[in-house]
Coordinates of C-alpha atoms in Angstrom, one line a residue:
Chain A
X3 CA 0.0 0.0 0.0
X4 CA 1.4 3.4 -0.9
X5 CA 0.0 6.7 1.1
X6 CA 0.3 9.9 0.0
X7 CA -0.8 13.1 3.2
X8 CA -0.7 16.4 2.1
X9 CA 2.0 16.6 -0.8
X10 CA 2.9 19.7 -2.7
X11 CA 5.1 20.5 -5.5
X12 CA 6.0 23.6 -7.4
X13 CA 8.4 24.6 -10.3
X14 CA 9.7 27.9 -10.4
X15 CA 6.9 29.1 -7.7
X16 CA 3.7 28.0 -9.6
X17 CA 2.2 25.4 -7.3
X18 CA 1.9 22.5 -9.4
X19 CA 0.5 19.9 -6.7
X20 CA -1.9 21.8 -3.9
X21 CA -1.9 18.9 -0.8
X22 CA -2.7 15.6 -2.4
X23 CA -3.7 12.6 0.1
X24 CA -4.9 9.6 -0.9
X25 CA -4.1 5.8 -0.9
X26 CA -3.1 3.4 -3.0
X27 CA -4.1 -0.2 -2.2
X28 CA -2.2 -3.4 -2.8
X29 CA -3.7 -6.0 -5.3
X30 CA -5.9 -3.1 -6.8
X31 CA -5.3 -1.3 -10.2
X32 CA -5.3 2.2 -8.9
X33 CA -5.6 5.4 -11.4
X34 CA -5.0 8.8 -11.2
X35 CA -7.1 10.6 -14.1
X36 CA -7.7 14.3 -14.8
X37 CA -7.3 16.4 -17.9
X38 CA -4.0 17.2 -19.3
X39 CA -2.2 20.2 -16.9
X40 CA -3.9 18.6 -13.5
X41 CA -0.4 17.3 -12.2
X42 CA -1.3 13.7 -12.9
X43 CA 2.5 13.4 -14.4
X44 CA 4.0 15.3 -11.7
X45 CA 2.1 13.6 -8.8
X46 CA 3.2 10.2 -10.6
X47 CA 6.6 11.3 -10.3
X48 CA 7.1 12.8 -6.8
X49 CA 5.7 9.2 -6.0
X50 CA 9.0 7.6 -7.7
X51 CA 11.3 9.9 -6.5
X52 CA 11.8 11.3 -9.5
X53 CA 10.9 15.2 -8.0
X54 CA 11.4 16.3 -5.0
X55 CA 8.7 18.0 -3.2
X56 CA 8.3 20.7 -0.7
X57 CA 5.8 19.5 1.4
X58 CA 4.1 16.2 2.8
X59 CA 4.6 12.5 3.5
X60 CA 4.7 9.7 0.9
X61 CA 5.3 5.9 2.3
X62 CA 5.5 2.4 1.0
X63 CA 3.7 0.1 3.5
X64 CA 5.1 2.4 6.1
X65 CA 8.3 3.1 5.1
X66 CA 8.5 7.3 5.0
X67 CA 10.0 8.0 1.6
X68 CA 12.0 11.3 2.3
X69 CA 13.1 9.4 5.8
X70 CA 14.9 6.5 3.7
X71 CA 18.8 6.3 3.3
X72 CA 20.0 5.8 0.0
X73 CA 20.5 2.8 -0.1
X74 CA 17.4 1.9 1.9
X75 CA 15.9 4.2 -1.1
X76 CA 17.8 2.1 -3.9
X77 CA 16.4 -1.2 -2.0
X78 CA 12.9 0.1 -2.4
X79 CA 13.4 1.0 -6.0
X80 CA 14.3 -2.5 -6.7
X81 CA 10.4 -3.1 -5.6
X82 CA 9.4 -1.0 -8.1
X83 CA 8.5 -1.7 -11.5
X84 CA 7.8 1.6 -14.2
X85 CA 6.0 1.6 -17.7
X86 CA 7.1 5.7 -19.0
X87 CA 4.5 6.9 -21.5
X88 CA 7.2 6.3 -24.6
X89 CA 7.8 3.0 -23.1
X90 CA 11.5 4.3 -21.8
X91 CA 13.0 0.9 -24.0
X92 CA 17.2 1.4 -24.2
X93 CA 17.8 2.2 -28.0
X94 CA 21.2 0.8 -28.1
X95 CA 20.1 -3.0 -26.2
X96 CA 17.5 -4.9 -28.2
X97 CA 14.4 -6.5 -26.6
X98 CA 15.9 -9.1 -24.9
X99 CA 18.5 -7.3 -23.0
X100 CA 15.6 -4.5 -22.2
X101 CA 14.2 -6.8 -19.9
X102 CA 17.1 -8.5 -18.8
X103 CA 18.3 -5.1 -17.5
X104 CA 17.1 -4.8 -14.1
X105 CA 18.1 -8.7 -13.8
X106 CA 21.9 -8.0 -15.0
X107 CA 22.0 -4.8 -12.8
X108 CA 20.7 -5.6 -9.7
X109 CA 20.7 -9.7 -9.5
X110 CA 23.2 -12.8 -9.0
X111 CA 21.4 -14.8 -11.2
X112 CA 23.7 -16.4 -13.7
X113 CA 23.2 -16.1 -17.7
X114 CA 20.9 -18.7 -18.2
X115 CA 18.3 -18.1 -14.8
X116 CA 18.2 -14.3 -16.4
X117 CA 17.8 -15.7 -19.7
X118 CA 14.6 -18.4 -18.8
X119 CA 13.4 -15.1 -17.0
X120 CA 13.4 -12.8 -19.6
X121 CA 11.6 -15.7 -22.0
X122 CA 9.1 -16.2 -19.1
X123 CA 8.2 -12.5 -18.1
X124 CA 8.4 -12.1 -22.7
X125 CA 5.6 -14.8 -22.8
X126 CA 4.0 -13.5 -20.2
X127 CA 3.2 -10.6 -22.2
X128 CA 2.3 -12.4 -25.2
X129 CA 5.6 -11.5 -27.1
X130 CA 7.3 -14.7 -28.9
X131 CA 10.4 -14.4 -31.1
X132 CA 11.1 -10.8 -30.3
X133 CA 14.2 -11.4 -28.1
X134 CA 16.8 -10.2 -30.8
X135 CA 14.4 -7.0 -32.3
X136 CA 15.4 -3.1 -31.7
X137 CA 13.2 -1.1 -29.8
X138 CA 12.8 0.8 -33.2
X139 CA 11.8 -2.2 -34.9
X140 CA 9.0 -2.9 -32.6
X141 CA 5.6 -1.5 -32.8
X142 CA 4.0 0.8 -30.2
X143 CA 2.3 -1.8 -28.8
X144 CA 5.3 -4.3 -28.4
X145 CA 7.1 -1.7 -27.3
X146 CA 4.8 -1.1 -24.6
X147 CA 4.3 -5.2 -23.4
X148 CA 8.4 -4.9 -23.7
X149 CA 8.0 -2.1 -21.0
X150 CA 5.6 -3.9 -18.9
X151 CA 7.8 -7.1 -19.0
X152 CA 11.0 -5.2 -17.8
X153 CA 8.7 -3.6 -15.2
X154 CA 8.0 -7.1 -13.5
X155 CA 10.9 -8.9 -14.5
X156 CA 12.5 -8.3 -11.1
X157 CA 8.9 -9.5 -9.4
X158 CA 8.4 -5.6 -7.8
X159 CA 6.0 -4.8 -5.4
X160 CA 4.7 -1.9 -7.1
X161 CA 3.8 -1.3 -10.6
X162 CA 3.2 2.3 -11.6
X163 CA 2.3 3.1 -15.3
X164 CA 2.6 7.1 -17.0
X165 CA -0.5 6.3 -19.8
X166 CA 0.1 3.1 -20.9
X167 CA -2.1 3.0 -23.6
X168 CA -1.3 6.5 -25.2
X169 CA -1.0 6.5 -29.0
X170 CA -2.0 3.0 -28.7
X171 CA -5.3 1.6 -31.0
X172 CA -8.1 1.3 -29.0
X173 CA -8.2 -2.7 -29.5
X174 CA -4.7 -2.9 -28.6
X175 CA -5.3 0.0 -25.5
X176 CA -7.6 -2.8 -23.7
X177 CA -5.3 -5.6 -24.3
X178 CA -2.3 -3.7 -22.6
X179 CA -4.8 -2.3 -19.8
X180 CA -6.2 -5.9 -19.6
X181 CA -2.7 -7.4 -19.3
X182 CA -1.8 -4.9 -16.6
X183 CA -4.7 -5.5 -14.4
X184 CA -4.3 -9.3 -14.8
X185 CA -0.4 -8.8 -13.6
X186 CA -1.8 -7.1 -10.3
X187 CA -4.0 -9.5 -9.7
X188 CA -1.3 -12.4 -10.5
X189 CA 1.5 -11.2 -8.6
X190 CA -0.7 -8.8 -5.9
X191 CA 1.4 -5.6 -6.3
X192 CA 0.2 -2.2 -6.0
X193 CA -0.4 -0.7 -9.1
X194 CA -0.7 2.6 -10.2
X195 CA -2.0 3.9 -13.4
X196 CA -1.6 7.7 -14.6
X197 CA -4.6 8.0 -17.8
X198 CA -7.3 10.4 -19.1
X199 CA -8.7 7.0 -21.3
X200 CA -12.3 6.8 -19.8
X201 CA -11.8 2.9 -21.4
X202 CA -9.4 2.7 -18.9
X203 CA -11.8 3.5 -16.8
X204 CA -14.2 1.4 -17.1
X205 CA -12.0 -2.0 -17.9
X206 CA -9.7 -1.6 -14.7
X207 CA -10.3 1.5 -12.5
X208 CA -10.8 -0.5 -9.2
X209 CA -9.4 2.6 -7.5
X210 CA -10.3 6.0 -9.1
X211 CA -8.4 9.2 -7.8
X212 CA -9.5 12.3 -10.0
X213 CA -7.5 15.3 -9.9
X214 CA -8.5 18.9 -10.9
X215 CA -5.9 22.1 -10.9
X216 CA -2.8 20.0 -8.8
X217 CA -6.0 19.2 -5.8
X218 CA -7.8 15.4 -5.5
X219 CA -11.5 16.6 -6.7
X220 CA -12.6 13.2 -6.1
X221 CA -12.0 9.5 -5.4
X222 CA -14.4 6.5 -5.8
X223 CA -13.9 3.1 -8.4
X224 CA -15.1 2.5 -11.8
X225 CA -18.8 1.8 -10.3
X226 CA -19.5 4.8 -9.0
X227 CA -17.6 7.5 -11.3
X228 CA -21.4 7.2 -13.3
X229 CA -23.1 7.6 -10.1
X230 CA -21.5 11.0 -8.8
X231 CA -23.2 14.2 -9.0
X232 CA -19.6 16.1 -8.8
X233 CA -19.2 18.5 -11.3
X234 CA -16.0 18.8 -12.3
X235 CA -15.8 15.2 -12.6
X236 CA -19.2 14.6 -15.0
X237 CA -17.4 17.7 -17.3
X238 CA -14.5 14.9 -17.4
X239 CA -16.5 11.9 -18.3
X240 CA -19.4 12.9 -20.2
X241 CA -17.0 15.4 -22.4
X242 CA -17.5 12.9 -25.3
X243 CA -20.6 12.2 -27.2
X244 CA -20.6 8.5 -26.9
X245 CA -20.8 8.8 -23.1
X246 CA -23.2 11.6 -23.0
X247 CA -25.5 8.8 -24.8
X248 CA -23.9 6.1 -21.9
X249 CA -25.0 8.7 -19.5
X250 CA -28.6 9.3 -21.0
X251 CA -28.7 5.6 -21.6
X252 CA -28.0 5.1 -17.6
X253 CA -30.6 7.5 -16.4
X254 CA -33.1 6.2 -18.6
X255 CA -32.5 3.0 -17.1
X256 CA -32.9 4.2 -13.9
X257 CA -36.1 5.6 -14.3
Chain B
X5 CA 23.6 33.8 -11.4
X6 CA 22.7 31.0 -13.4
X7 CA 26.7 30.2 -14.6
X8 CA 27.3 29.9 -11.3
X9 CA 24.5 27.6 -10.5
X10 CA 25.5 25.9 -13.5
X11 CA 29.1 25.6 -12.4
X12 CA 28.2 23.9 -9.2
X13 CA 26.0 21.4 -10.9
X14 CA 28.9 20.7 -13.4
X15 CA 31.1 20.1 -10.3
X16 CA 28.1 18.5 -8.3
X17 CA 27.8 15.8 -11.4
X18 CA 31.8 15.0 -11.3
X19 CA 31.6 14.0 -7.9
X20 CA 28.0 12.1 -8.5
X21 CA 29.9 10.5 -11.2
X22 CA 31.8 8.5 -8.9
X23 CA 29.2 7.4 -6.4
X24 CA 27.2 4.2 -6.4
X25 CA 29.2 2.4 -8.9
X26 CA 27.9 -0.3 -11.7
X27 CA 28.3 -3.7 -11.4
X28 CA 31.4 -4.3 -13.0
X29 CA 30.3 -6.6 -15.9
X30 CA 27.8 -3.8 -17.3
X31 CA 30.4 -1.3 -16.7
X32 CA 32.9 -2.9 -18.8
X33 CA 30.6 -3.8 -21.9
X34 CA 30.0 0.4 -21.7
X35 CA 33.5 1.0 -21.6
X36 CA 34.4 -1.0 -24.8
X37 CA 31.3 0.3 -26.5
X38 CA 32.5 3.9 -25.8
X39 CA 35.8 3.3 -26.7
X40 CA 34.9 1.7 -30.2
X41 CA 32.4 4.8 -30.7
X42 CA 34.7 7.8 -28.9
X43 CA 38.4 6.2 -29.5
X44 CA 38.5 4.0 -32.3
X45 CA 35.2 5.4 -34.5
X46 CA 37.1 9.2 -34.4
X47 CA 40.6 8.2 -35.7
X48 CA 39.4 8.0 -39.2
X49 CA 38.7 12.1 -39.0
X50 CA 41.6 12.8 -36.6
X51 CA 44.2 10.7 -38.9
X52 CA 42.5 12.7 -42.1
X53 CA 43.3 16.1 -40.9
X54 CA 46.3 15.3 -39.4
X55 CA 47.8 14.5 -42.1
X56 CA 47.0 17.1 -44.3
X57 CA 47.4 20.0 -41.6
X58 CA 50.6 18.5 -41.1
X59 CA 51.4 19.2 -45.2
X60 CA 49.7 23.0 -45.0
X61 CA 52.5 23.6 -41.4
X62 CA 55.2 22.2 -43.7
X63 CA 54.8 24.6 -47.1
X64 CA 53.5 27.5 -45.4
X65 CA 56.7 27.3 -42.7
X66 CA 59.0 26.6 -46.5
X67 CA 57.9 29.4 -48.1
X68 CA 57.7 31.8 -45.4
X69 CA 61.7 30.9 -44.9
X70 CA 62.9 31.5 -48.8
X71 CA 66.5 33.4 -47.0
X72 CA 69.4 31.0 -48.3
X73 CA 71.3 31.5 -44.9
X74 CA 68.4 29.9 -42.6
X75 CA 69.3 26.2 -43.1
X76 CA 66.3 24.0 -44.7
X77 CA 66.1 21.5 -41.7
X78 CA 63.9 24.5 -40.1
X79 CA 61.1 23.5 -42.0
X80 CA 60.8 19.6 -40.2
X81 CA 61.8 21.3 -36.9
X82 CA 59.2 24.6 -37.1
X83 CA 56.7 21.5 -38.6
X84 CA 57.2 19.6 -35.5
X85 CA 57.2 22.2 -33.1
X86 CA 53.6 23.5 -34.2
X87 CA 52.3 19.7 -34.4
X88 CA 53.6 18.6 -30.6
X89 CA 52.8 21.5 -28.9
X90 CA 50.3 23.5 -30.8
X91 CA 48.4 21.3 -33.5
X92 CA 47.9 17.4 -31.6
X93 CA 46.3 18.5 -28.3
X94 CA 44.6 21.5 -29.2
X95 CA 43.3 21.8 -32.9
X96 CA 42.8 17.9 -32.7
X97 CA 40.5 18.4 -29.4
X98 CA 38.8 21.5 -30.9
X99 CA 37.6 18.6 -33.9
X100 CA 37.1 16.2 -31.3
X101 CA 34.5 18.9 -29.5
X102 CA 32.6 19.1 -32.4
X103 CA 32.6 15.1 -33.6
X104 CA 32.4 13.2 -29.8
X105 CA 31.3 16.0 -27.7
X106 CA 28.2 16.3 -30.0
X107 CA 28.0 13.2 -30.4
X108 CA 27.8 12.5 -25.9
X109 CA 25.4 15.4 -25.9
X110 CA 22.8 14.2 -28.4
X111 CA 23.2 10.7 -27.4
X112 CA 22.1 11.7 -23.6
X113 CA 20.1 14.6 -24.2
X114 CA 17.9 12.0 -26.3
X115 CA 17.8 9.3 -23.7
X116 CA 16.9 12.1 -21.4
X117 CA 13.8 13.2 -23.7
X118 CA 13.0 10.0 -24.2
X119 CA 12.7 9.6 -20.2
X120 CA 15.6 6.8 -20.6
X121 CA 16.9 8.2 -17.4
X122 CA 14.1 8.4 -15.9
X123 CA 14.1 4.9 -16.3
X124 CA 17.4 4.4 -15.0
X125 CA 16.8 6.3 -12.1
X126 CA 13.4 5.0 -11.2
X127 CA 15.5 1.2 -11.3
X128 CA 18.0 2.5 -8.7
X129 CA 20.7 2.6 -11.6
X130 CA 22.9 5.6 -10.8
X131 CA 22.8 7.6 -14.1
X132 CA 25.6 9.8 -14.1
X133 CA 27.9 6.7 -13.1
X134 CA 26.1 4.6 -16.0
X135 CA 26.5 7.1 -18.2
X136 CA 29.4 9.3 -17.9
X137 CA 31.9 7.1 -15.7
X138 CA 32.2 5.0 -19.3
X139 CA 33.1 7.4 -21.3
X140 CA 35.5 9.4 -19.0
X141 CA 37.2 6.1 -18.7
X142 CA 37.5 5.6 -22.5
X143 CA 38.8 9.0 -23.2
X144 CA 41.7 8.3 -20.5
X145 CA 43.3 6.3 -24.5
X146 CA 42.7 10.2 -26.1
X147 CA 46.3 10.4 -25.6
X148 CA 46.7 7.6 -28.0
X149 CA 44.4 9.4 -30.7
X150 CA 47.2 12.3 -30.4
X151 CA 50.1 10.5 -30.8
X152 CA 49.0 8.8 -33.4
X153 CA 47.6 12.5 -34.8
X154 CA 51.1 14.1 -33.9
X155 CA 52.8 10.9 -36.1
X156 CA 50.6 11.6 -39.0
X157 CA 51.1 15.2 -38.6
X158 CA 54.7 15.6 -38.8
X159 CA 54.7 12.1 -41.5
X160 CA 52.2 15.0 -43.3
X161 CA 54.6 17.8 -43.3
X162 CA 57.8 15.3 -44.6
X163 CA 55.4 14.4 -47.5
X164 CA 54.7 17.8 -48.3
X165 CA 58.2 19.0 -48.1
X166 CA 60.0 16.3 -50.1
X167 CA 57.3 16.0 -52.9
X168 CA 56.7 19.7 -53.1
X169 CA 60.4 20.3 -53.4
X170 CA 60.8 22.6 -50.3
X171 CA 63.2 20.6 -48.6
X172 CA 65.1 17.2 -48.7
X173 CA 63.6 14.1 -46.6
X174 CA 67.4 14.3 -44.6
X175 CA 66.9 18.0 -43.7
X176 CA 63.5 17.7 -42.8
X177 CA 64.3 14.3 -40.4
X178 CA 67.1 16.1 -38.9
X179 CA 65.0 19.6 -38.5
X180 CA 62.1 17.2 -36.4
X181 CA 65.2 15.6 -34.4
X182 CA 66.6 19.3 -34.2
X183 CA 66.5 21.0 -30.2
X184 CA 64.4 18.3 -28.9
X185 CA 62.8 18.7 -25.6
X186 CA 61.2 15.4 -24.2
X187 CA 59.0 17.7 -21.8
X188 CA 57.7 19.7 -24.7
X189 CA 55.8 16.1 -25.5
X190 CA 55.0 15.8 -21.5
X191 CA 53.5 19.5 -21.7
X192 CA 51.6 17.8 -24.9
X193 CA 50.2 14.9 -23.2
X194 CA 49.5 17.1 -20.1
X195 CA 46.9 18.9 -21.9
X196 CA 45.9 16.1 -23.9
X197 CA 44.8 14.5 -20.4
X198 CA 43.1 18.0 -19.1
X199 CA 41.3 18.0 -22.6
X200 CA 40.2 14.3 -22.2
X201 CA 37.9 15.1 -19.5
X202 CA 36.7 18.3 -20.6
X203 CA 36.0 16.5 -23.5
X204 CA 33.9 13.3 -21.1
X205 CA 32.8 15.6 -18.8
X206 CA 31.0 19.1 -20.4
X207 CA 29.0 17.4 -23.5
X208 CA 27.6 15.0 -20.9
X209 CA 26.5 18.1 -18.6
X210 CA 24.9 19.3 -21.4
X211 CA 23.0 16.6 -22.4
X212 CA 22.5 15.3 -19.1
X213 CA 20.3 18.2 -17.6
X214 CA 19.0 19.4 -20.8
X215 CA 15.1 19.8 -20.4
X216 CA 12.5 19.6 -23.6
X217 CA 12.2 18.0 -26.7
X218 CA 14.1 17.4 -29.7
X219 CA 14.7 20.5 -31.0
X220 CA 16.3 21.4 -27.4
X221 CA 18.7 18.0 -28.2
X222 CA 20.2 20.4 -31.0
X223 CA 20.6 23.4 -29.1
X224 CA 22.1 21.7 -26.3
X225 CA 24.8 19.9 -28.7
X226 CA 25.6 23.3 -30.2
X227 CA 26.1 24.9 -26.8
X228 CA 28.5 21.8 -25.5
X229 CA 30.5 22.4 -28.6
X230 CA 30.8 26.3 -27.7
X231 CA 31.3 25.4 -24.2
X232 CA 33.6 22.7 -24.5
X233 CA 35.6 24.8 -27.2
X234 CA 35.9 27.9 -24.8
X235 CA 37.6 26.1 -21.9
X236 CA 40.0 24.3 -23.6
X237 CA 41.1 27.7 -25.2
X238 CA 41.0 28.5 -22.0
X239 CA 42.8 25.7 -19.8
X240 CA 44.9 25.8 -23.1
X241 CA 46.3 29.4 -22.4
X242 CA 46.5 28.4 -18.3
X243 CA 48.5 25.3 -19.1
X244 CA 50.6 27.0 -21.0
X245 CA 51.6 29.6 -19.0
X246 CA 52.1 27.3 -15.9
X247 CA 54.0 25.0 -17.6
X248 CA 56.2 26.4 -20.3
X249 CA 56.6 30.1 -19.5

């Protein structure tokens, strides 16, 4: 479980996160949405470490982030597992040694374990005979299941994910969201997802965390984000024609 | 204000540099990898000017001396003279700013748009040691690019005498054997070594904390060449008057 009390972050004096808390559960796909500009990127990031922030406490099952050593911080990072937006993938390695990465880095293992790990966590993601590919040869899809398998190649803890789906085919957008939410159920890990895809939404959003202007404006799950009667959160999800009709469709039913 | 900051984020990254080092079996597949694309992949260029810089010393020195009564062996000694202490570390690390220094800043300023290092530094990985520490190490052989530059040079300038019919190939061997001064080549290799990390360390700064997107990746190379250029014109000038003067 990750909690998050009270964080803030600016840049340059422009307060970019306003005193976020909220939690993250284990074995649940947890997602931050909000429109572009709300600080979902930033907020994801402060979580890895990855910005420092001025204000406000984030732990990992108890463990006070800015209280951590470093290497008590490098031994956490080895729990955590991260999918970037643009996948992240090393130009100059080619799939294979992608994922074998964290393995070669920060394991014993000897050549062949890392090597019937990399095929495992490849298969896992439905990728067959792509070991000696390019990341430039792949296509956004594969490049994205090659980011999710060097994200739990090293089994982590925590899974977060910066819009995995982005520039991604619908079709192949549920099959990487499905694949996701099937890892955290499969290896109970906290995961967290950073989207503004309402299909995310509604396929995986078992935790929904909405955030407005760098502030939570709401939290609920994937069953009740239909349900609220919050403003700024309905102007989110009913921006789109198709679920203004899901919406009419859902109060008609209700009468 | 801001050179300043930048200054102490410079010197804040060479000490990082250092920290948390890489298992050793990565490190050294970097290491070769840089020295194939930093050592090996610039000789080409380096052994290609050389040469012909070396010819240009040679004839501009002959013609510039037409007097009969200065002897003709001044031409291989004036020829080496401007290659050892002038032409090798110098000129050749000018080039090398603008072909490897470009070349660091691009490579990392992409893996930093491309959140690459986020990546690594979300895994724990120390960055600036996985990154950097390889190609500082690789550019400790630079010396060996300038010897072999400094060979080429003065080889250049013999060419260029004896087939241009400024001077024989016996006048021109004793003129580079002429008043030699071993430290003159230790004074070389001096700044040759001062160069090498200028040459590791300020295109990696540049690409390292560059922030925005591709375009920014070409700004940031052409300011590490400007950069990188100025101090060694600088550290150039220092060296030389601590050393020889």
């Amino acid at each position: 479980m990750i909690e998050v009390k009270d964080l803030h972050k600016s840049f340059d004096g422009v307060e970019v996160l306003k005193g976020i808390s909220t939690t993250f559960e284990k074995g649940m796909t947890n997602l931050i949405i909000g429109q572009s500009g709300s600080g979902k990127t930033v907020f994801l990031k402060c979580l890895l470490g990855l910005f420092p922030y001025e204000n406000g406490c984030i732990s990992y099952d108890g463990k006070i982030f800015s209280e951590l050593t470093e290497d008590q911080k490098r031994d956490l990072r080895g729990d955590i597992g991260m999918v970037f937006q643009g996948s992240a993938l090393f130009d100059s390695l080619t799939i294979a040694q992608n994922v074998m990465f964290p393995l070669k880095m920060f394991t014993k293992q000897s050549k062949s374990e890392m090597e019937d790990r990399v095929d495992f966590v490849l298969k896992r993601v439905n990728l067959i005979d792509a070991h000696r590919k390019m990341p430039s040869e792949a296509s956004g899809g594969m490049q994205k299941r090659v980011a999710i398998a060097r994200a739990i190649v090293n089994n982590p803890k925590y899974l977060f994910c910066d819009e995995p789906n982005s520039g991604l085919d619908p079709k192949t957008a549920i099959i990487i969201d499905n694949l996701i939410k099937e890892i955290t159920d499969e290896y109970d890990i906290t995961t967290v997802i950073n989207s503004h895809d309402m299909n995310s939404v509604m396929e995986i959003g078992e935790k929904i965390v909405f955030l407005k202007d760098g502030l939570k404006a709401w939290e609920g799950s994937k069953d009740t984000i239909f349900k609220t009667d919050n403003e700024v959160v309905t102007d989110f999800v009913y921006s789109s024609e198709l679920m203004k009709k899901v919406r009419q469709m859902y109060i008609e039913e209700k009468q | 204000m801001l050179y300043l900051h930048n200054i102490g984020t410079y010197f804040l990254m060479i000490v990082e540099m250092f920290r948390k080092p890489t298992k050793w079996g990565v490190m050294k597949q970097l290491i070769l990898k840089d020295i194939d694309d930093l050592i090996i992949g610039s000789l080409g260029i380096v052994a290609f000017i050389s040469f012909f810089v070396g010819g240009v010393v040679a004839i501009q020195t002959a013609l510039n001396i037409s007097n009969p009564l200065i002897p003709k062996n001044l031409v291989g000694f004036a020829t080496r003279q401007s290659i050892v202490l002038e032409f090798g570390p110098t000129f050749i690390s000018i080039i090398m700013a603008g072909k490897v220094g470009s070349f660091i800043t691009s490579s990392i300023g992409t893996m930093r748009v491309t959140e690459q290092i986020d990546a690594l530094e979300v895994m724990g990985v120390n960055a600036l040691n996985y990154l950097v520490f390889p190609k500082f190490i690789s550019l400790l052989l630079y010396p060996f690019v300038i010897s072999i530059a400094m060979f080429l040079g003065i080889v250049g300038g013999m060419i260029a005498s004896v087939y241009g019919g400024f001077s024989t190939a016996e006048d021109y061997i004793a003129g580079i054997q002429l008043d030699f001064k071993p430290f003159h080549v230790t004074y070389a290799f001096i700044k040759t070594s001062v160069f090498a990390f200028i040459l590791a360390t300020i295109p990696s700064f540049h690409g390292f904390y560059m922030k925005g997107g591709a375009l920014e990746v070409g700004k940031a190379s052409t300011t590490s060449f400007v950069w990188t250029s100025v101090v060694i014109i600088l550290l150039n000038y220092l060296l030389t008057q601590m050393l020889l003067s």
